[in-house]
Tab-separated table of C-alpha atoms and ligand atoms in Angstrom:
chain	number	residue	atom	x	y	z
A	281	UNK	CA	-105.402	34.974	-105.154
A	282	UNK	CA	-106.494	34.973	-101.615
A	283	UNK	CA	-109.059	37.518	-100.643
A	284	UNK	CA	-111.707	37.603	-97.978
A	285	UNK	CA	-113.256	41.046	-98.970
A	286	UNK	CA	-116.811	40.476	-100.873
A	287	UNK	CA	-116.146	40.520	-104.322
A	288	UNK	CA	-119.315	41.402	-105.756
A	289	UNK	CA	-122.479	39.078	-106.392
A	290	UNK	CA	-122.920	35.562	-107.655
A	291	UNK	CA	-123.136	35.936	-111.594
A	292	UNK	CA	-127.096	35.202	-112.628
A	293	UNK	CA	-127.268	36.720	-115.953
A	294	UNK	CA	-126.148	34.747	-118.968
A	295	UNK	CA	-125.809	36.034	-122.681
A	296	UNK	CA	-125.726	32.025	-124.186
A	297	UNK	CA	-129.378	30.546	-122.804
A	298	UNK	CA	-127.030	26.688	-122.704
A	299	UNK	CA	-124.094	28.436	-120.761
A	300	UNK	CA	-123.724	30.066	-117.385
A	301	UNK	CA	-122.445	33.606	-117.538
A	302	UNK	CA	-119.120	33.935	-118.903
A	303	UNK	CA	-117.938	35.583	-115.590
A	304	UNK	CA	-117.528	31.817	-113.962
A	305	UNK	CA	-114.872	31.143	-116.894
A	306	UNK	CA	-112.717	34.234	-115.156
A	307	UNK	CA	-113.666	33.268	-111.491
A	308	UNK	CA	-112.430	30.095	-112.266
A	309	UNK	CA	-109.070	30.998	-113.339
A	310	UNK	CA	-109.046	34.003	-111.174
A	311	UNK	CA	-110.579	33.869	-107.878
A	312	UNK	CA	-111.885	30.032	-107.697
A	313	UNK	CA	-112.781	30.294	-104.110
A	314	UNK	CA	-114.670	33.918	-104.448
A	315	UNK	CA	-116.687	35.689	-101.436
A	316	UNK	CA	-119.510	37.238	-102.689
A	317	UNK	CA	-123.332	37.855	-102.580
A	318	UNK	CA	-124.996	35.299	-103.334
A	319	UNK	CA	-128.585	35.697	-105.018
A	320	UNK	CA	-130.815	35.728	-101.682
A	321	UNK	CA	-129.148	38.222	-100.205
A	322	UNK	CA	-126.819	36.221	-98.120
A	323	UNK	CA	-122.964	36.152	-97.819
A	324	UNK	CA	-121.717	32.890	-99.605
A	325	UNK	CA	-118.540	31.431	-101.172
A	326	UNK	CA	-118.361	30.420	-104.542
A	327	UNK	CA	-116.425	27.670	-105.397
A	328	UNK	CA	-116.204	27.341	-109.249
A	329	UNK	CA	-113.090	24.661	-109.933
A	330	UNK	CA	-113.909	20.527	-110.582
A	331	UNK	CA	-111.410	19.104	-108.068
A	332	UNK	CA	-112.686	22.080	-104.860
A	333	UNK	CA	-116.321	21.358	-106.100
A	334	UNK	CA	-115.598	17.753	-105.233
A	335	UNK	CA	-113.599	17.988	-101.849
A	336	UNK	CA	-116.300	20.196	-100.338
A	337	UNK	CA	-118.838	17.894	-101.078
A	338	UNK	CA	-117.111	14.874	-99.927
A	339	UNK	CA	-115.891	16.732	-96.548
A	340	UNK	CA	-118.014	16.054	-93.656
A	341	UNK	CA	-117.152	19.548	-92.278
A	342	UNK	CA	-119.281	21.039	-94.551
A	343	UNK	CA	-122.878	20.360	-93.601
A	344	UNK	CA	-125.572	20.260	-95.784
A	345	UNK	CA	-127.743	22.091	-93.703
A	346	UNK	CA	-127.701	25.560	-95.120
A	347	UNK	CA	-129.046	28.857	-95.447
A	348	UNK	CA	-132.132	28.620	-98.357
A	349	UNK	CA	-131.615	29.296	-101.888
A	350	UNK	CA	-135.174	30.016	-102.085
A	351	UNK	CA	-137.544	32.586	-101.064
A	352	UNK	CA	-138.242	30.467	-97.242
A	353	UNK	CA	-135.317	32.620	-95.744
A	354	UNK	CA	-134.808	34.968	-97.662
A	355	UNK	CA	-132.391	37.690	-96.755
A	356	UNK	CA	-132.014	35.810	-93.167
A	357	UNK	CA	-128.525	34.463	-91.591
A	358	UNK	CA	-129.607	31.721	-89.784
A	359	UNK	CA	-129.934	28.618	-90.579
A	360	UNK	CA	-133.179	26.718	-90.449
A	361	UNK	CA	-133.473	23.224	-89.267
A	362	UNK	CA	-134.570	21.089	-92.221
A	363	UNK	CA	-138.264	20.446	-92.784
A	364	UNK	CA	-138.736	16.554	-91.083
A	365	UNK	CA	-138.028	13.605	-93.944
A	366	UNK	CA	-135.626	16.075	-96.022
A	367	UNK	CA	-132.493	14.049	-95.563
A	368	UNK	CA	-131.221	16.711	-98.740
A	369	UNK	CA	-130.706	18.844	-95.750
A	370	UNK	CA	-129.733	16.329	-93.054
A	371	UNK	CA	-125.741	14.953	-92.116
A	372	UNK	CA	-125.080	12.240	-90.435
A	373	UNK	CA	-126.523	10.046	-88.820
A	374	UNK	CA	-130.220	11.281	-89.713
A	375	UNK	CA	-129.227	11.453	-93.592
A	376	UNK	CA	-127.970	8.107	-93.874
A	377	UNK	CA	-131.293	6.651	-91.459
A	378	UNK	CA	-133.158	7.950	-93.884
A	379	UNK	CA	-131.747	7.941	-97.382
A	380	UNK	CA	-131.221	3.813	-96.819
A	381	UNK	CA	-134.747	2.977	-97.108
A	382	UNK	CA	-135.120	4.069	-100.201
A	383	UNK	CA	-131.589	3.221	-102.454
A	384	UNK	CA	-132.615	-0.208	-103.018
A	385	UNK	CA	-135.891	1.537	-104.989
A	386	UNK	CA	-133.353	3.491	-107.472
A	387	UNK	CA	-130.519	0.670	-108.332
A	388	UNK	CA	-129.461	0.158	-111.936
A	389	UNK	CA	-131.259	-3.075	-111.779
A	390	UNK	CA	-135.084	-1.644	-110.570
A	391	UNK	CA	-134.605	1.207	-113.141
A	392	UNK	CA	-133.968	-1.845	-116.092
A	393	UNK	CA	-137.371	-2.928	-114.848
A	394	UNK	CA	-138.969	0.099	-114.991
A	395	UNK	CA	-138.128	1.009	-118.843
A	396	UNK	CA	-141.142	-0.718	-120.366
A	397	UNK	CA	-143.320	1.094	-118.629
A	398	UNK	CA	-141.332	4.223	-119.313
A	399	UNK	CA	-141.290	3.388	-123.225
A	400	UNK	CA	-145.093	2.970	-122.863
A	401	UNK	CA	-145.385	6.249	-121.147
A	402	UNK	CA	-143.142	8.277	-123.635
A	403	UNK	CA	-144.918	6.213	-126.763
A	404	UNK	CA	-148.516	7.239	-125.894
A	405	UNK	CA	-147.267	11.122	-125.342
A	406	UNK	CA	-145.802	11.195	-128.991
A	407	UNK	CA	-149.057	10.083	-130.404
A	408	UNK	CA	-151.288	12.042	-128.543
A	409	UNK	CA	-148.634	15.232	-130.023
A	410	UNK	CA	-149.089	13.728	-133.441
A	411	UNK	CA	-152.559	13.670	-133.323
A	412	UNK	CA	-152.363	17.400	-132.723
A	413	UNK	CA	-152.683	20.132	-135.569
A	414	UNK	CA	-150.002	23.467	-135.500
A	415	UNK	CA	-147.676	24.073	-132.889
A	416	UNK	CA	-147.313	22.431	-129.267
A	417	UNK	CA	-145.959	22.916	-125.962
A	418	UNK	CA	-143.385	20.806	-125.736
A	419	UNK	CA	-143.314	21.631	-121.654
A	420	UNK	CA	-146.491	20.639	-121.073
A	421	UNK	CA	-147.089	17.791	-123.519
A	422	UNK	CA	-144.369	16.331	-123.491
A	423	UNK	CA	-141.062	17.194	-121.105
A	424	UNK	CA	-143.450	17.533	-117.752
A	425	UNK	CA	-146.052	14.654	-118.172
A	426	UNK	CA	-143.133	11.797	-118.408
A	427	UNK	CA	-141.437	12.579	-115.091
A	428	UNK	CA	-143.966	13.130	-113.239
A	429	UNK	CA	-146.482	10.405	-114.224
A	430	UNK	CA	-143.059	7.858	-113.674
A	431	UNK	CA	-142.363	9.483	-110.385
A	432	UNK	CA	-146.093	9.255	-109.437
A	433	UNK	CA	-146.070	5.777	-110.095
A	434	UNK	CA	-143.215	4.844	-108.328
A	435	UNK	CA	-144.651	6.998	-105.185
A	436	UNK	CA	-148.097	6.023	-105.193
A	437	UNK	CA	-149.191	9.432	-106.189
A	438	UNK	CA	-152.431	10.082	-108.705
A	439	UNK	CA	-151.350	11.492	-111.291
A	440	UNK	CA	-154.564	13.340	-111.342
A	441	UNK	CA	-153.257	15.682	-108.527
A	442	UNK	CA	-150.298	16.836	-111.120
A	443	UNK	CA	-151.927	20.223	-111.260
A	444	UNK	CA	-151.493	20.800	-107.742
A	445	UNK	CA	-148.048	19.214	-106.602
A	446	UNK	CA	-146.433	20.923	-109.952
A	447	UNK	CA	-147.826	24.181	-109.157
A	448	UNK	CA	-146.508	23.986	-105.472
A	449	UNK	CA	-142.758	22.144	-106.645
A	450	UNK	CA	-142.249	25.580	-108.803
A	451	UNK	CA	-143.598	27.746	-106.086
A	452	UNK	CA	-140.775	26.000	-103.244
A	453	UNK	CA	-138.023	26.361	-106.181
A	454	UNK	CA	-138.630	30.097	-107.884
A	455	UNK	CA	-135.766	32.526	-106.448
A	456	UNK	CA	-137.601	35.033	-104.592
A	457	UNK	CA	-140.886	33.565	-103.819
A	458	UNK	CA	-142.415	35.056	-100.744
A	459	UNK	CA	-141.968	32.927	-97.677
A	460	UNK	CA	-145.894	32.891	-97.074
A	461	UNK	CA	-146.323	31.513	-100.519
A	462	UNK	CA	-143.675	28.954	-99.977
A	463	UNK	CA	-144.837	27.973	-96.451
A	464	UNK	CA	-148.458	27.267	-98.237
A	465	UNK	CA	-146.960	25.176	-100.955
A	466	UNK	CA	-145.240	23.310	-98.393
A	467	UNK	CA	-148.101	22.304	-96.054
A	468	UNK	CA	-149.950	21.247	-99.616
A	469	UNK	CA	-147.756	19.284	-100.634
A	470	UNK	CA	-146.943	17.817	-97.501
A	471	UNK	CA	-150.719	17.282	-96.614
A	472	UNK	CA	-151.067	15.624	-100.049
A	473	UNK	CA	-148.630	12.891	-99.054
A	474	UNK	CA	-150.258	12.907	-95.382
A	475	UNK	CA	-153.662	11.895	-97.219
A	476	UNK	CA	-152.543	9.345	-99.609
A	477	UNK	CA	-150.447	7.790	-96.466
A	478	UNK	CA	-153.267	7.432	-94.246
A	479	UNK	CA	-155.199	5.639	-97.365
A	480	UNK	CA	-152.027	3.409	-97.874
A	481	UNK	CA	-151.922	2.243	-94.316
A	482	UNK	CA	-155.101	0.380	-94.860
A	483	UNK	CA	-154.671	-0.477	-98.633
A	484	UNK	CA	-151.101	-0.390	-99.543
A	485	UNK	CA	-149.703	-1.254	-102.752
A	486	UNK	CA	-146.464	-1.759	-104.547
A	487	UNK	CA	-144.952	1.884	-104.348
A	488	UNK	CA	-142.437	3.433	-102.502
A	489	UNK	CA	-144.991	5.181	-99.895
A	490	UNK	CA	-147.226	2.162	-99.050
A	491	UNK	CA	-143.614	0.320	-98.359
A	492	UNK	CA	-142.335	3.318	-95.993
A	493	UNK	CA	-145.461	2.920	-94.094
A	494	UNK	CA	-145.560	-0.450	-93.570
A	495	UNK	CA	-141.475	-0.261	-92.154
A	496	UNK	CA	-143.432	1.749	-89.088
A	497	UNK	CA	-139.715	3.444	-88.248
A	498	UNK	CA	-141.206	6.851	-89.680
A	499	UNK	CA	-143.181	9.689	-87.913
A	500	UNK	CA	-145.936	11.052	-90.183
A	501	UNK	CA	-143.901	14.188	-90.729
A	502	UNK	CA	-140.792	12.512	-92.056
A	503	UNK	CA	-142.751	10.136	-93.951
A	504	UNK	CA	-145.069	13.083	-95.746
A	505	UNK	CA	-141.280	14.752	-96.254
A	506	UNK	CA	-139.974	11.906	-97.553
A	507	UNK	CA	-142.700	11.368	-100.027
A	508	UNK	CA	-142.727	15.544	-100.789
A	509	UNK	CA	-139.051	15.573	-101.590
A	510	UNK	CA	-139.206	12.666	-103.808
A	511	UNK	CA	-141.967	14.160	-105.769
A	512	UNK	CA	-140.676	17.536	-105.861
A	513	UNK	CA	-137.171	16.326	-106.936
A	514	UNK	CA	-138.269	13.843	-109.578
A	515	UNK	CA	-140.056	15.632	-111.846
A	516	UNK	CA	-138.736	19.210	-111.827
A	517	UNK	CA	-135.367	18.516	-113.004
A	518	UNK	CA	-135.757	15.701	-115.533
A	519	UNK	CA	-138.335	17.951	-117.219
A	520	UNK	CA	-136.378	20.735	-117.458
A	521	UNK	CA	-133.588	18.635	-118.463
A	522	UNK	CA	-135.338	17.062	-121.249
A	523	UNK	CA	-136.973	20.147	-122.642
A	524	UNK	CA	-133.556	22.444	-122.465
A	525	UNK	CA	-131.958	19.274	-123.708
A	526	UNK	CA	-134.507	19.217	-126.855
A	527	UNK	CA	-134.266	23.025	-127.403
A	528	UNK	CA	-130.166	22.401	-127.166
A	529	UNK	CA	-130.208	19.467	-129.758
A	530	UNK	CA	-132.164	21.701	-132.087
A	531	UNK	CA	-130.193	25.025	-132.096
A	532	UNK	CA	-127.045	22.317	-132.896
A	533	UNK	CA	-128.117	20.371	-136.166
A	534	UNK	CA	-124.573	18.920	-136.557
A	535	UNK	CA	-124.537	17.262	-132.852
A	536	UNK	CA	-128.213	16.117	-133.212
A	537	UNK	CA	-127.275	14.714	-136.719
A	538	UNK	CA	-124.874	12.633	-134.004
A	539	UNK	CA	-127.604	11.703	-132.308
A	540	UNK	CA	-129.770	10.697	-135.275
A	541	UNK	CA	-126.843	8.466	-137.208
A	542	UNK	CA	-125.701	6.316	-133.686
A	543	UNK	CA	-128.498	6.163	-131.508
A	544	UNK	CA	-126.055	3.433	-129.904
A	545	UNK	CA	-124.497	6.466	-128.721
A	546	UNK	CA	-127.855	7.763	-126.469
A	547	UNK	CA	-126.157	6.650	-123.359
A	548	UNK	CA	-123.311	9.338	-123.667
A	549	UNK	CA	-125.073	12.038	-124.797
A	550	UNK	CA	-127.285	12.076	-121.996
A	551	UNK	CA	-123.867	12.307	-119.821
A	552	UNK	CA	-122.789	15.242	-122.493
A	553	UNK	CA	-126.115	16.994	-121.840
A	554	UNK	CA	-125.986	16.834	-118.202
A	555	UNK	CA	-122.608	18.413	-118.026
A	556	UNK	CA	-122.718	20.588	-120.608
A	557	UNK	CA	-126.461	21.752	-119.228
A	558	UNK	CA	-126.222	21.572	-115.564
A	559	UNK	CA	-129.238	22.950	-114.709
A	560	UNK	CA	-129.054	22.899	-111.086
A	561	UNK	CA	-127.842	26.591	-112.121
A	562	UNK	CA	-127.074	28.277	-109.080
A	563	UNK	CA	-125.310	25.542	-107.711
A	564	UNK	CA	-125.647	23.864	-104.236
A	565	UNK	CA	-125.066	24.961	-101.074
A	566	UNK	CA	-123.150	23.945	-97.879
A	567	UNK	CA	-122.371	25.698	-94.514
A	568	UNK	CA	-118.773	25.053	-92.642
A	569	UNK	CA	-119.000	23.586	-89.581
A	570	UNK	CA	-115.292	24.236	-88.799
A	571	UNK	CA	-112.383	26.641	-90.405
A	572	UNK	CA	-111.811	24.865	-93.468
A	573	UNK	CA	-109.465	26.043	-96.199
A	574	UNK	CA	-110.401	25.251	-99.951
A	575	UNK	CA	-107.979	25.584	-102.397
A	576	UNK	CA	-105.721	27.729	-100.461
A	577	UNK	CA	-108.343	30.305	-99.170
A	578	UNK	CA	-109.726	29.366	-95.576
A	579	UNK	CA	-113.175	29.671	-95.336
A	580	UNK	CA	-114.396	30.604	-91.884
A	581	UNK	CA	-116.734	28.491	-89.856
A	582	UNK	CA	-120.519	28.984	-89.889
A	583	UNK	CA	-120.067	30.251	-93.392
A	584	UNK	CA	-122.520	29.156	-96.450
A	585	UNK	CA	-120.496	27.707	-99.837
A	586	UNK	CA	-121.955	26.791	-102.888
A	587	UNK	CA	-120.221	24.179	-104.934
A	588	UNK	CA	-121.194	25.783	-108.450
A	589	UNK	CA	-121.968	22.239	-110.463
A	590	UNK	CA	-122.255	24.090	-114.056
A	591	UNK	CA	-118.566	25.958	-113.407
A	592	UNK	CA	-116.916	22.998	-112.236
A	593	UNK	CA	-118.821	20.764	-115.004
A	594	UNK	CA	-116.862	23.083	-117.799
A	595	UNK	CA	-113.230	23.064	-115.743
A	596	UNK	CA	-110.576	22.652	-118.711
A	597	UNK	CA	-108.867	20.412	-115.761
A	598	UNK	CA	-111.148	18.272	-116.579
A	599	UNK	CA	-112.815	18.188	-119.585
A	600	UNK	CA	-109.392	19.599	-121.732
A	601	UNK	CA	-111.004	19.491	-124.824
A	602	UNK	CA	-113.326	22.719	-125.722
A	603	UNK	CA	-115.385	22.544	-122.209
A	604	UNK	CA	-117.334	25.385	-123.542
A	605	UNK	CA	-118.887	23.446	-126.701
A	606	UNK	CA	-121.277	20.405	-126.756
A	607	UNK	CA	-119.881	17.714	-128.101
A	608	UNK	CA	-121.721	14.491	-127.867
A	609	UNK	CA	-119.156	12.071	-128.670
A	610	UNK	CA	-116.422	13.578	-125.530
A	611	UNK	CA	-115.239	10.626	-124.080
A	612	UNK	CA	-116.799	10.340	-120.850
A	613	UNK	CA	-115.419	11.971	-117.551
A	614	UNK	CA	-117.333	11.956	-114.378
A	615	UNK	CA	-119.354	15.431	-114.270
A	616	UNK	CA	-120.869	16.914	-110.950
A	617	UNK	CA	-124.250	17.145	-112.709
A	618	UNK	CA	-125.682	15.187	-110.086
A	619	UNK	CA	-123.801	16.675	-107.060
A	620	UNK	CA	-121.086	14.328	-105.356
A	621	UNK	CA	-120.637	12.662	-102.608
A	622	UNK	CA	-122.967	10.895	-99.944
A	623	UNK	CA	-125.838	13.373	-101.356
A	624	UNK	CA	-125.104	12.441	-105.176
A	625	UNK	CA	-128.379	12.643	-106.484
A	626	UNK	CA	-130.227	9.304	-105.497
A	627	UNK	CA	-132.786	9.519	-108.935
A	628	UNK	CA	-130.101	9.253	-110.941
A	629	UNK	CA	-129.953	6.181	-112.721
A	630	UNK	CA	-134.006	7.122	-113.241
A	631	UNK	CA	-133.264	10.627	-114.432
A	632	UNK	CA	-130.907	8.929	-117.423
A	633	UNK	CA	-133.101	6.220	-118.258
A	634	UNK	CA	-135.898	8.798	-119.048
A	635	UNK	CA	-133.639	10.956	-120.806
A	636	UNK	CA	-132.559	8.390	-123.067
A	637	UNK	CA	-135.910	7.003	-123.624
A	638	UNK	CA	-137.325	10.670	-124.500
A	639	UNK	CA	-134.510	12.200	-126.340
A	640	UNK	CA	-134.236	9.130	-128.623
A	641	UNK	CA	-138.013	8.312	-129.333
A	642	UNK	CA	-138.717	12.297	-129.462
A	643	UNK	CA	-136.611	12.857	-132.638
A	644	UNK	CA	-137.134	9.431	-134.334
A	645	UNK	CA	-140.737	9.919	-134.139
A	646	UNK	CA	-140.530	13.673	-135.064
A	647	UNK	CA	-137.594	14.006	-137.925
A	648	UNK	CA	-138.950	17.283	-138.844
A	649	UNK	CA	-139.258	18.773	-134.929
A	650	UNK	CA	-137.705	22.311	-134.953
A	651	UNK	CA	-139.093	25.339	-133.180
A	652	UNK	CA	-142.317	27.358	-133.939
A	653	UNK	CA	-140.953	30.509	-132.793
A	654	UNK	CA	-137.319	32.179	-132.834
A	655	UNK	CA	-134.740	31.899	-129.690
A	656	UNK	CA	-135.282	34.944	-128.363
A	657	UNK	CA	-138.833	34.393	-128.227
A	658	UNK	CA	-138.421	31.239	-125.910
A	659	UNK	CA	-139.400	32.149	-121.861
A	660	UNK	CA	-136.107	30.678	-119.911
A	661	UNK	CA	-136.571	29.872	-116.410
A	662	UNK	CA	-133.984	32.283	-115.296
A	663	UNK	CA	-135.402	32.703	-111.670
A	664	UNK	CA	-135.803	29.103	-111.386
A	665	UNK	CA	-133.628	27.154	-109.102
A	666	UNK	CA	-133.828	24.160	-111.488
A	667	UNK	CA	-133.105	26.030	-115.534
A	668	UNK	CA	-134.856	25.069	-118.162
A	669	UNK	CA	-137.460	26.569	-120.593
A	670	UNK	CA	-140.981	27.371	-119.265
A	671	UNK	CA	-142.534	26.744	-122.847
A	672	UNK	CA	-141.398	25.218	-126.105
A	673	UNK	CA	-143.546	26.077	-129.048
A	674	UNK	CA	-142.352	23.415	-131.547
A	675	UNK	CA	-144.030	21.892	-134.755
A	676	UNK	CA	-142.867	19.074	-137.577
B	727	HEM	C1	-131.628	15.398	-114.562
B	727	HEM	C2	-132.261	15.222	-113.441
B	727	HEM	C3	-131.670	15.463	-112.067
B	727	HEM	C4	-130.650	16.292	-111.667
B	727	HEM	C5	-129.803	17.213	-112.546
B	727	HEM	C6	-130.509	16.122	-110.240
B	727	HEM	C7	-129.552	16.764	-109.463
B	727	HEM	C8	-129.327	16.500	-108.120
B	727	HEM	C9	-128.233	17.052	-107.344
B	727	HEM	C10	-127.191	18.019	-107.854
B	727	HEM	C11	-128.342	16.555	-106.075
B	727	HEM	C12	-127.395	16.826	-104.891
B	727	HEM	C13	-127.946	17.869	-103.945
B	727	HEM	C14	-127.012	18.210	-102.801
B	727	HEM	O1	-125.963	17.582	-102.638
B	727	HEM	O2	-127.317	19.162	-102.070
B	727	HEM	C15	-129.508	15.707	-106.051
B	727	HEM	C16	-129.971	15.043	-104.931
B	727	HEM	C17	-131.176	14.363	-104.898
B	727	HEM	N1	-131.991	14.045	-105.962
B	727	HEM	FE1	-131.672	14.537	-107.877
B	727	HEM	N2	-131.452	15.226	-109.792
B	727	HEM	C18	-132.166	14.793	-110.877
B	727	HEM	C19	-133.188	13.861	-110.863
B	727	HEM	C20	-133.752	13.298	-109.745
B	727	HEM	C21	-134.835	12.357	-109.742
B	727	HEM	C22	-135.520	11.790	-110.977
B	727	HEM	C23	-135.110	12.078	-108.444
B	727	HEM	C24	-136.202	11.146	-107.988
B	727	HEM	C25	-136.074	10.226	-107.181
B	727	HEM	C26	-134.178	12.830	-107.621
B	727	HEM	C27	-134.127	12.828	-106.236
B	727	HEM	C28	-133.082	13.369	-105.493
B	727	HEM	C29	-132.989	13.249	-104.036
B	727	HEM	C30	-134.002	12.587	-103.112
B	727	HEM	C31	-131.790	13.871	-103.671
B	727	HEM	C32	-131.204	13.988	-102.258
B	727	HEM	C33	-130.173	12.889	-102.064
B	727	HEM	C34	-129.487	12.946	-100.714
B	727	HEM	O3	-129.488	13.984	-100.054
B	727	HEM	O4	-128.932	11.903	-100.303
B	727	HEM	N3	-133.359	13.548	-108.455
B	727	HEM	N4	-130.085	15.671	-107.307
């Protein structure tokens, strides 16, 4: 039903830790374009159904410059201009300048390449857990190392400087960080990149920052965002994704049975997890450039809409079959887990391949994995931007 009155605030507390609050089931059917208050403080429409999810993110009249969903503006109306090489934020013709020189790094092909070396990677984690006596951290020995030491070596990144460029990712993606603390994590990370690219101009190597130096069409700014957003983006969500997934699979003994008897299967329950997960939980945002009406309601210009991927990945138009449930063996329908559009998530193809290789190696190395302490005793990254678990205690 049309309505432009706010309706109240953007739902943020769930009662499932796998499933966004139940109020998106009734916005969906109810009030699918909804004008509320969105968790920063700022006015917002959400848009909860598949097929409006989809048409705002493929129409060029939204922009995907937007108002932050992070502590940098908090509470603030206007609308920053993106941080230099953060083409996430940019339209046309900057985002396409930019994004270019880098999707020939993440095709299916390159990422077939890359496998060994993820296999390796993965292999030498699991014995270094076996080795260890009582209960681990799955997050840290396990679900954070992997991304990040693959997306360091595709950068060009030491790994040895994890400590620092993890600690400032989390700080740029907790809701309600103060903007001093973000600005700081910022300038680290982005003097970080600065460092390794002045090293790279004089001994470059095969990775992805030595190769966007030596094209010469970038200033240092865009080149240190560039090589920021790639790092930031690379290793926050596939570890979150392949801890939450692990803590999932374990709470659901008859789907991870699945798993176990047709490992053939790996491929499409990665797809499951990433719908039925969605861990970009507070969805993504937009801001109208024009009037623009969305499934009936017209949304005015200069407003900020958030295409809410984790609604519109459990849409019964969809997904008619029990959207609410994991169920590994769904025949596969295209989910938003990865956004849509020209911005679809470029690490994607990486993102599955380490998912596989983790989620299948994990539990055939580690039969007996199951948690060391109960649910409720598990910290869930509720104020994080990306959802997940911050620990896992698990033993075997
Ligand atoms: C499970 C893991 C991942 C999830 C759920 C995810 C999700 C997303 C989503 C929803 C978007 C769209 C944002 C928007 O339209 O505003 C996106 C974009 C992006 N992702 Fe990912 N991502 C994942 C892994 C990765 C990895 C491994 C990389 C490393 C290269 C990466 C790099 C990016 C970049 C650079 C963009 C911006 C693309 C553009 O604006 O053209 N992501 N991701």
């Amino acid at each position: 039903m049309p309505h432009t009155q706010l309706a109240g605030s953007q739902p943020v507390v769930r009662t499932c830790p796998f499933s966004p609050p139940g109020e998106y089931r009734e916005l969906r059917e109810q009030d699918p374009v909804a004008h509320v208050t969105l968790p920063d403080g700022i006015d917002g429409w959400l848009i909860t159904r598949y097929a409006d999810v989809r048409a705002v993110l493929s129409d060029p009249r939204f922009s995907s410059r937007r108002r932050g969903v992070t502590g940098n503006h908090l509470g603030s109306q206007e609308i920053p201009p993106p941080p230099p090489g953060w083409f996430i934020f940019m339209d046309a013709p900057e985002h396409p300048r930019l994004r270019k020189m880098l999707t020939g790094r993440f095709t299916v092909r390159r990422m077939r390449e890359l496998a060994p070396a993820v296999e390796r990677i993965v292999a030498d984690h699991l014995d270094a857990m076996a080795a260890a006596t009582g209960p681990v951290d799955l997050v840290q020995d396990f679900a954070l190392p992997i991304p990040s030491l693959v997306i360091c070596e595709l950068l060009g990144v030491p790994y040895a400087d994890r400590a620092e460029f993890q600690h400032n990712s989390a700080t740029l993606l907790r809701l309600g960080a103060p903007a001093e603390e973000v600005a700081q994590a910022q300038l680290e990370l982005n003097q970080l990149i600065h460092r390794l690219a002045v090293q790279k101009r004089t001994e470059p190597a095969d990775d992805i920052l030595s190769a966007l130096v030596g094209d010469g069409d970038l200033t240092d700014e865009e080149l240190a965002g560039i090589g920021v957003l790639l790092l930031v983006a690379g290793h926050e969500t596939t570890a979150n994704m392949i801890a939450l997934s692990t803590l999932c699979l374990l709470r659901d003994p008859a789907q991870l049975a699945l798993l176990r008897a047709e490992p053939e299967h790996a491929d499409a329950v990665v797809e499951e997890l990433l719908r039925f997960l969605s861990v970009i939980q507070f969805g993504i945002r937009r801001t109208a450039l024009a009037d623009v009406e969305v499934g009936g309601q017209l949304i005015p210009a200069g407003s900020t809409v958030v295409a809410h991927l984790p609604a519109a990945n459990r849409d019964p138009e969809l997904f008619p079959d029990d959207p609410e449930s994991l169920d590994l063996l769904r025949p596969h329908r295209p989910h938003v887990a990865f956004g849509f559009g020209i911005h679809q998530c470029i690490g994607q193809q990486l993102a599955r391949l380490e998912l596989r290789i983790a989620l299948t190696s994990l539990f055939e190395r580690f039969p007996e994995l199951r948690l060391a302490v109960p649910l409720e005793a598990v910290p869930m990254r509720d104020e994080m931007v990306v959802y997940g678990v911050h620990e896992l205690p698990v033993t075997w």
